[in-house]
mmCIF file of the C-alpha atoms, coordinates in Angstrom:
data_MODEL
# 
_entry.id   MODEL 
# 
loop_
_atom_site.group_PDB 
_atom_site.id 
_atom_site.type_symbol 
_atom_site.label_atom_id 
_atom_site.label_alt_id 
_atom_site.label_comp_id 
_atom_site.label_asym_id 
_atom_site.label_entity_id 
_atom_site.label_seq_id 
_atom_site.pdbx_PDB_ins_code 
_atom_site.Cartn_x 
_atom_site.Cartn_y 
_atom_site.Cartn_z 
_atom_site.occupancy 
_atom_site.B_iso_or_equiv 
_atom_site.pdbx_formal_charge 
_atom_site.auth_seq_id 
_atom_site.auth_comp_id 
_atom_site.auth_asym_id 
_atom_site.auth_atom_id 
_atom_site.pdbx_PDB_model_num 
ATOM 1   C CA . UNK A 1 1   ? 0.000  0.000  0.000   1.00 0.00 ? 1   UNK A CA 1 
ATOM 2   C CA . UNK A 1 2   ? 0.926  3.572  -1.020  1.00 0.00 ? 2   UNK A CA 1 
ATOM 3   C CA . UNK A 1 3   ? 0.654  6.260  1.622   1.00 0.00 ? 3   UNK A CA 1 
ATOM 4   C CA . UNK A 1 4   ? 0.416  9.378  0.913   1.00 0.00 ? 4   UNK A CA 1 
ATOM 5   C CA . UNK A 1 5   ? 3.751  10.803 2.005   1.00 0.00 ? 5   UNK A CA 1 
ATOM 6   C CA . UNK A 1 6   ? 5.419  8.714  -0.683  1.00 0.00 ? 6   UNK A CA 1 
ATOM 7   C CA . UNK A 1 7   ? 3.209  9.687  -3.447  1.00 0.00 ? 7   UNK A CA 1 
ATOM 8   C CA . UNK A 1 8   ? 3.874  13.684 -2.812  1.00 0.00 ? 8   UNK A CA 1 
ATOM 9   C CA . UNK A 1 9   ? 6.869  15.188 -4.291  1.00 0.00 ? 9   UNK A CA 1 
ATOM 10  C CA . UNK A 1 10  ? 8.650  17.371 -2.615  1.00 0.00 ? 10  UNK A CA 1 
ATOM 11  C CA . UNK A 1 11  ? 8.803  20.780 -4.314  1.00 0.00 ? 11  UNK A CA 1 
ATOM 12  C CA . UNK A 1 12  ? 13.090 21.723 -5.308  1.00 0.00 ? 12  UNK A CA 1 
ATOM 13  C CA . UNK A 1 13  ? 14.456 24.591 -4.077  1.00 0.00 ? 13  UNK A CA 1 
ATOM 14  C CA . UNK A 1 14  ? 15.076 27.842 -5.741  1.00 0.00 ? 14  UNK A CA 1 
ATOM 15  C CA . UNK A 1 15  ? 18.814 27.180 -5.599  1.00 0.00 ? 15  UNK A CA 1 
ATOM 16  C CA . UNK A 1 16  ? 18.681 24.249 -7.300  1.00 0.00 ? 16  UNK A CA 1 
ATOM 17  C CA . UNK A 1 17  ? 16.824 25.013 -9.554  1.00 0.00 ? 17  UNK A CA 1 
ATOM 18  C CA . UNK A 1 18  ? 18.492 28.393 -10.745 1.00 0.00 ? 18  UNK A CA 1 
ATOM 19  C CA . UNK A 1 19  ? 21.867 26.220 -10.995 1.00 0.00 ? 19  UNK A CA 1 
ATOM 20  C CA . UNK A 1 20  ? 20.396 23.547 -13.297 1.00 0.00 ? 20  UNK A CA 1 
ATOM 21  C CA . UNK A 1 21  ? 19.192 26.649 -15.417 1.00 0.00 ? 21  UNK A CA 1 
ATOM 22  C CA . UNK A 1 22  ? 22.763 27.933 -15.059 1.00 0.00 ? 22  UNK A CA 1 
ATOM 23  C CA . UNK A 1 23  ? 24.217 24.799 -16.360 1.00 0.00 ? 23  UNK A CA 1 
ATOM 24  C CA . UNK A 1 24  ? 21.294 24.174 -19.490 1.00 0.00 ? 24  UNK A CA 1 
ATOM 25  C CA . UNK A 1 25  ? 22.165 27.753 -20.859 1.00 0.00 ? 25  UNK A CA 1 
ATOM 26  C CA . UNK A 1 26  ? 23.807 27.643 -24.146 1.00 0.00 ? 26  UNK A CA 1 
ATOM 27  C CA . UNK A 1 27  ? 27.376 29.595 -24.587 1.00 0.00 ? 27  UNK A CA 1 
ATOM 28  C CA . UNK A 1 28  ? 26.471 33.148 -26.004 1.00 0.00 ? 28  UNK A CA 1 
ATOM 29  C CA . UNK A 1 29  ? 27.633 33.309 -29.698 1.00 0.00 ? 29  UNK A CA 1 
ATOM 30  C CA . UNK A 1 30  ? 31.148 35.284 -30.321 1.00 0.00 ? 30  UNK A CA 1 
ATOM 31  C CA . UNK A 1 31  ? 32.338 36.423 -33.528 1.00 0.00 ? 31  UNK A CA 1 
ATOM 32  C CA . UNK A 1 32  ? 36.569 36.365 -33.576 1.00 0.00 ? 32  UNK A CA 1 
ATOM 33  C CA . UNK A 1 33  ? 37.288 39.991 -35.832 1.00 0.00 ? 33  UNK A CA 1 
ATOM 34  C CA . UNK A 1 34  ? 40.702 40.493 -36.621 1.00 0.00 ? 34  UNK A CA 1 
ATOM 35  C CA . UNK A 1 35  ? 42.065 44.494 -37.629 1.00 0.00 ? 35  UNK A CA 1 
ATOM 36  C CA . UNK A 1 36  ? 44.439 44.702 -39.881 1.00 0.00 ? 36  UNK A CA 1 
ATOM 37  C CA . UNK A 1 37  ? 44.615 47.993 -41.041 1.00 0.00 ? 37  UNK A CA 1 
ATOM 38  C CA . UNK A 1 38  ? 43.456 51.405 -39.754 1.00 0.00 ? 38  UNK A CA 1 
ATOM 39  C CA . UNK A 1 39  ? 42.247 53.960 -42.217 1.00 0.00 ? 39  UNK A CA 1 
ATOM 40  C CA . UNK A 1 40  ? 44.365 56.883 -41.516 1.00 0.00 ? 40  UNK A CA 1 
ATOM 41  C CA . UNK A 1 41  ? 42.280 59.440 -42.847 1.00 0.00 ? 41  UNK A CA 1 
ATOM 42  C CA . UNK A 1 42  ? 39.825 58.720 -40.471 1.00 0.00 ? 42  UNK A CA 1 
ATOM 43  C CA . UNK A 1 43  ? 42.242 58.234 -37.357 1.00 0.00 ? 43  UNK A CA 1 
ATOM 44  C CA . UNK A 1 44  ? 43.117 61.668 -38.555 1.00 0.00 ? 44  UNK A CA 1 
ATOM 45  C CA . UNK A 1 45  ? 39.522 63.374 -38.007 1.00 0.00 ? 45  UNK A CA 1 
ATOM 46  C CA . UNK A 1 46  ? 38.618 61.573 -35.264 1.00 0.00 ? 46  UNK A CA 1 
ATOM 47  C CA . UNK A 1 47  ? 42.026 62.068 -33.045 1.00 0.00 ? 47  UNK A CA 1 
ATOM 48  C CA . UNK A 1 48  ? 41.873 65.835 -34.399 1.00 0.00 ? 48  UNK A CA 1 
ATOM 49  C CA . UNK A 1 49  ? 37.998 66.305 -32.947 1.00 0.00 ? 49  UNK A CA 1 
ATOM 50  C CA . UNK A 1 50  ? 38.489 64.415 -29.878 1.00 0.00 ? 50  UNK A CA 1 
ATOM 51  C CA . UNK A 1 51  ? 42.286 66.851 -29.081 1.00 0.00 ? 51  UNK A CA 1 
ATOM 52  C CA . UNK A 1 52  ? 40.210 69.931 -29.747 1.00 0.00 ? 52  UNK A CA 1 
ATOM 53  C CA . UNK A 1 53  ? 37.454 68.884 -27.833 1.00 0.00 ? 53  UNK A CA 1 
ATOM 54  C CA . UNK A 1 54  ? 39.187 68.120 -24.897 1.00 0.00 ? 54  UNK A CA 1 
ATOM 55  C CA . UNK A 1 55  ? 40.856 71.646 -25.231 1.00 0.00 ? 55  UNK A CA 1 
ATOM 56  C CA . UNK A 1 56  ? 37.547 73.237 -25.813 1.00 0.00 ? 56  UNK A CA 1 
ATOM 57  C CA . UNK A 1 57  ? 36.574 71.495 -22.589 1.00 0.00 ? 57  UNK A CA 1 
ATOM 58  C CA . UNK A 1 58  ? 39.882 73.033 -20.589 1.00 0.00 ? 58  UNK A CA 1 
ATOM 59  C CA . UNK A 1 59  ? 38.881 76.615 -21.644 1.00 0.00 ? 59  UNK A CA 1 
ATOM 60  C CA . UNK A 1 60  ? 35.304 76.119 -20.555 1.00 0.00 ? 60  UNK A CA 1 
ATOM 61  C CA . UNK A 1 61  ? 36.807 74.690 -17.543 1.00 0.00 ? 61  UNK A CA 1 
ATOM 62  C CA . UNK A 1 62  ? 39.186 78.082 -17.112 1.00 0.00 ? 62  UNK A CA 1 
ATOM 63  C CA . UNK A 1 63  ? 36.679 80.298 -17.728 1.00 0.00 ? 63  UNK A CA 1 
ATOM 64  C CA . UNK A 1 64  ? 34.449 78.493 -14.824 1.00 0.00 ? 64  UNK A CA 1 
ATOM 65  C CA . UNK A 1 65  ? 37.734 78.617 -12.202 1.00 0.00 ? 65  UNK A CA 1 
ATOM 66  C CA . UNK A 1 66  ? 38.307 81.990 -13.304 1.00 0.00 ? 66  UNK A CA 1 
ATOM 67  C CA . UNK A 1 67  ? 34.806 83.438 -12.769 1.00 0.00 ? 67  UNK A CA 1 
ATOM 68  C CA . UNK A 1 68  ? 34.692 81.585 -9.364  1.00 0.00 ? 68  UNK A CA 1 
ATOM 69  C CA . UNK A 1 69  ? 37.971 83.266 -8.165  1.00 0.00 ? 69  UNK A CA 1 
ATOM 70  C CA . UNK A 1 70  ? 37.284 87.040 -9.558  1.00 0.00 ? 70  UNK A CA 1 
ATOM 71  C CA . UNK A 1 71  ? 33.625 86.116 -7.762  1.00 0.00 ? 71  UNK A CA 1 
ATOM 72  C CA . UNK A 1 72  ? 36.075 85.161 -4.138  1.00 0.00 ? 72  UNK A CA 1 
ATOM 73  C CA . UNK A 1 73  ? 38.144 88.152 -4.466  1.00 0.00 ? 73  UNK A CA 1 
ATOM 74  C CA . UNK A 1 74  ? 41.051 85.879 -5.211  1.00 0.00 ? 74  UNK A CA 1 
ATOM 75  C CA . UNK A 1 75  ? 41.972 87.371 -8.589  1.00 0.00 ? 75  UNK A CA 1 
ATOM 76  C CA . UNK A 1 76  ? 43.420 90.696 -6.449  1.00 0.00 ? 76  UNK A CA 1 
ATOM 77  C CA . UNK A 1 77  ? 44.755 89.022 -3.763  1.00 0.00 ? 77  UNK A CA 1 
ATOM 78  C CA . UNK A 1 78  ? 47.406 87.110 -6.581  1.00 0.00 ? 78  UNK A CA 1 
ATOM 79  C CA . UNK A 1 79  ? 48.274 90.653 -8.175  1.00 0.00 ? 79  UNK A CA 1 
ATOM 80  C CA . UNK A 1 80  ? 48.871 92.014 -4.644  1.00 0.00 ? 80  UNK A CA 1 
ATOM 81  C CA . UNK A 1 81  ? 51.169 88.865 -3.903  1.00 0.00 ? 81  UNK A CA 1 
ATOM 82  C CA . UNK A 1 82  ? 52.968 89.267 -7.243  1.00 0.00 ? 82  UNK A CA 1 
ATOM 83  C CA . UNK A 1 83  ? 53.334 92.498 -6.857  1.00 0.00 ? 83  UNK A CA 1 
ATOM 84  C CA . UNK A 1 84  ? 55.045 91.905 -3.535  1.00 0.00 ? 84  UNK A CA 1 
ATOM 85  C CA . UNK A 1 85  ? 57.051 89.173 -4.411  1.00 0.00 ? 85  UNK A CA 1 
ATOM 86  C CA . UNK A 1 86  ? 58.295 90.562 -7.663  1.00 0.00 ? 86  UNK A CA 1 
ATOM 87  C CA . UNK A 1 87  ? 58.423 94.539 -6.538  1.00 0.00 ? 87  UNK A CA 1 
ATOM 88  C CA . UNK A 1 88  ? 55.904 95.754 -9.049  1.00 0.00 ? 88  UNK A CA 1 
ATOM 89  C CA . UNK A 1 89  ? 53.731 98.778 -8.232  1.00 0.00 ? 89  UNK A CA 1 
ATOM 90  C CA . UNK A 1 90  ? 51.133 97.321 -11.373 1.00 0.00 ? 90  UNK A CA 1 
ATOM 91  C CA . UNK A 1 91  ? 51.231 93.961 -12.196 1.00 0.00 ? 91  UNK A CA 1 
ATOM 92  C CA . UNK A 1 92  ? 47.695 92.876 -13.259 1.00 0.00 ? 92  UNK A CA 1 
ATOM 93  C CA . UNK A 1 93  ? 46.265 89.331 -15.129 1.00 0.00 ? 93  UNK A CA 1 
ATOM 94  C CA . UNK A 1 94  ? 43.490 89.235 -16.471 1.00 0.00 ? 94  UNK A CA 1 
ATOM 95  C CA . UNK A 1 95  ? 41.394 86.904 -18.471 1.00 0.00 ? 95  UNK A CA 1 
ATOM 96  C CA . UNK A 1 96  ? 41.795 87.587 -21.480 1.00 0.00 ? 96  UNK A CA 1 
ATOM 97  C CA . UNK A 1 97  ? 45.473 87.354 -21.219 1.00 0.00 ? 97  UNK A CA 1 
ATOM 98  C CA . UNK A 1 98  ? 44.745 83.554 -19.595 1.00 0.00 ? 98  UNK A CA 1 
ATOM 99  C CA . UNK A 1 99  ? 42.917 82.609 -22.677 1.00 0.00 ? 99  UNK A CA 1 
ATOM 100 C CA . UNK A 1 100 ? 45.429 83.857 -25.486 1.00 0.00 ? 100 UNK A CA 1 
ATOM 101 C CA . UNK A 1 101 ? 47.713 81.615 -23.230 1.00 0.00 ? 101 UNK A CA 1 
ATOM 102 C CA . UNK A 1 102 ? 45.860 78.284 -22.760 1.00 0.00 ? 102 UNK A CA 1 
ATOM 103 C CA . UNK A 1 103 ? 44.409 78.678 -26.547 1.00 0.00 ? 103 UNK A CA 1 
ATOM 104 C CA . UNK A 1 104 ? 48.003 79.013 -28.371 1.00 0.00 ? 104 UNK A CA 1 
ATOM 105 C CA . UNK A 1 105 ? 49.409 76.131 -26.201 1.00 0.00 ? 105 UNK A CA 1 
ATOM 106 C CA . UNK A 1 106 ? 46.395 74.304 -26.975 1.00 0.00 ? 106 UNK A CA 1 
ATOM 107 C CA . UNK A 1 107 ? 46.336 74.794 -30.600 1.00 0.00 ? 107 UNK A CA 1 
ATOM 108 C CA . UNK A 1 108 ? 50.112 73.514 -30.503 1.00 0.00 ? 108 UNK A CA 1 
ATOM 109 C CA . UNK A 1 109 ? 49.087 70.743 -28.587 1.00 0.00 ? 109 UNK A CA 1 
ATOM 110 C CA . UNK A 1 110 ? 46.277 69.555 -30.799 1.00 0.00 ? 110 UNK A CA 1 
ATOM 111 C CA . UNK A 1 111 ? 48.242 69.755 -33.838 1.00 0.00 ? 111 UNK A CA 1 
ATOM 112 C CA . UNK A 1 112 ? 51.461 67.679 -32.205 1.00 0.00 ? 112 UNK A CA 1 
ATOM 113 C CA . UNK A 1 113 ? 49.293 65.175 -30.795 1.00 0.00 ? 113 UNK A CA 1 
ATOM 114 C CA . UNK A 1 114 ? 47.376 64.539 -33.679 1.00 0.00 ? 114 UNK A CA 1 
ATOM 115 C CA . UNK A 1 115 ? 50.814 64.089 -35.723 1.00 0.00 ? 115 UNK A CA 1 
ATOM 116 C CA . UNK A 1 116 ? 51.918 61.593 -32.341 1.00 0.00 ? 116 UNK A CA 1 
ATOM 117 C CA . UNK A 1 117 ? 48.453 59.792 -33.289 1.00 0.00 ? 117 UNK A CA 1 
ATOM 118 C CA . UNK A 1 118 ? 48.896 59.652 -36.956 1.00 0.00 ? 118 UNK A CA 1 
ATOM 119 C CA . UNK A 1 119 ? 52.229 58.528 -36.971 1.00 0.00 ? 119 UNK A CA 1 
ATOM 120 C CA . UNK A 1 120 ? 51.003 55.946 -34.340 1.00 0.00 ? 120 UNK A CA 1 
ATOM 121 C CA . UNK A 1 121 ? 48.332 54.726 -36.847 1.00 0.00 ? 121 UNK A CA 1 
ATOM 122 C CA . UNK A 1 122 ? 51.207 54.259 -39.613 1.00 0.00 ? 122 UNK A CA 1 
ATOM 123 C CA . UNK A 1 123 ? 53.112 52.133 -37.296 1.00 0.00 ? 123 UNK A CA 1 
ATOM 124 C CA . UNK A 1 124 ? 50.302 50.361 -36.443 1.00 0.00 ? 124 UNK A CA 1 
ATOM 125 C CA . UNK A 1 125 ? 49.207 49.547 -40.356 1.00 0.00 ? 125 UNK A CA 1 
ATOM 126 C CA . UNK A 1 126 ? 53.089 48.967 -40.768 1.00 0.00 ? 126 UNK A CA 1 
ATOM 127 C CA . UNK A 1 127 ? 53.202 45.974 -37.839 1.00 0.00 ? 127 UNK A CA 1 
ATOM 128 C CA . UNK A 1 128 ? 50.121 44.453 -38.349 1.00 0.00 ? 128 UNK A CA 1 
ATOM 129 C CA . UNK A 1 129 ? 51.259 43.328 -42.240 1.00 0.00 ? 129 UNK A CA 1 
ATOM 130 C CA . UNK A 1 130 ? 53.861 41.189 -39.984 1.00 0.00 ? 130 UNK A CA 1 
ATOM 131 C CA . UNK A 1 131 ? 52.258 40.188 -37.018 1.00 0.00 ? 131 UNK A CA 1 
ATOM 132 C CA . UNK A 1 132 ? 48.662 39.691 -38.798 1.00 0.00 ? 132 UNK A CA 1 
ATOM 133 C CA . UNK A 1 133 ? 46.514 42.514 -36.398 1.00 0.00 ? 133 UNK A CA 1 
ATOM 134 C CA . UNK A 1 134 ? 44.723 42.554 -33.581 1.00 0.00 ? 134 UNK A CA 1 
ATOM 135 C CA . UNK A 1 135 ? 41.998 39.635 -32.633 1.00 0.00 ? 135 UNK A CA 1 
ATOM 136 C CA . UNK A 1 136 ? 38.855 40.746 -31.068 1.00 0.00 ? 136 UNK A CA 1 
ATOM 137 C CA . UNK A 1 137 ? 36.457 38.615 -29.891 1.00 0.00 ? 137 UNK A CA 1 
ATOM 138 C CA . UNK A 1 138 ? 32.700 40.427 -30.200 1.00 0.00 ? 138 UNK A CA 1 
ATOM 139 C CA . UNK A 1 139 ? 30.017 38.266 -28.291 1.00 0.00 ? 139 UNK A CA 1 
ATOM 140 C CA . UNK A 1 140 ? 26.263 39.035 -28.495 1.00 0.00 ? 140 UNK A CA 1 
ATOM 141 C CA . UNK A 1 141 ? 24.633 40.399 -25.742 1.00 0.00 ? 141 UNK A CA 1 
ATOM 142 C CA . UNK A 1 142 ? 21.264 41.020 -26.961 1.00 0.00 ? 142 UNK A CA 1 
ATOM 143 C CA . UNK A 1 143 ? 19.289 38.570 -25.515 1.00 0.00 ? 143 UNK A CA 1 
# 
């Protein structure tokens, strides 16, 4: 004779059960891409853009510290401290003399780095014909 205890099942528990899921999944599907070449031109634009974008983002960030010391008083208190140190009777910064500063370094530093980038791009293309690129392995996530 059956009883009843023996004929229920005993429900599994959520641990278990998440790990069998775990181990039933299927491996997501990659896709190996190998780079062998770079197209300069566009290295070009896009290191150009992203050096003169972070320099646009330095001068918005000078003209924010600026404004927040002339706002503190600070601005006078560094002319009176040159002025001491120095001997001056009128030494005076101001912003506009800040930005002609920061903007010709950072036009210089634009153009050099983008040449630095370029030139890294060349060796790049050059090295890859002999060591056959970069492998990248690309899996899908969309799921």
């Amino acid at each position: 004779m059956v009883t009843e205890r023996a004929t229920r099942q005993r429900p599994a528990r959520p641990q278990i059960i998440a790990r069998e899921q775990k181990q039933r999944r299927q491996p997501k599907p990659t896709q190996r891409i190998k780079i062998k070449h770079i197209s300069l031109v566009s290295l070009l634009k896009v290191s150009f853009f992203f050096y003169l974008g972070l320099v646009i983002v330095g001068s918005l960030a000078t003209l924010v510290i600026w404004s927040v010391m002339a706002s503190g008083g600070y601005i006078i208190k560094l002319n009176h401290l040159v002025d001491q140190l120095f001997g001056t009777t009128n030494y005076s910064v101001s912003l506009s003399q800040v930005m002609v500063i920061q903007l010709s370094f950072g036009a210089v530093w634009v153009l050099i780095s983008t040449v630095v980038t370029f030139v890294g791009g060349v060796l790049y293309n050059l090295s890859s014909e002999i060591g056959n690129g970069i492998g990248i392995s690309i899996m899908d996530d969309s799921k």
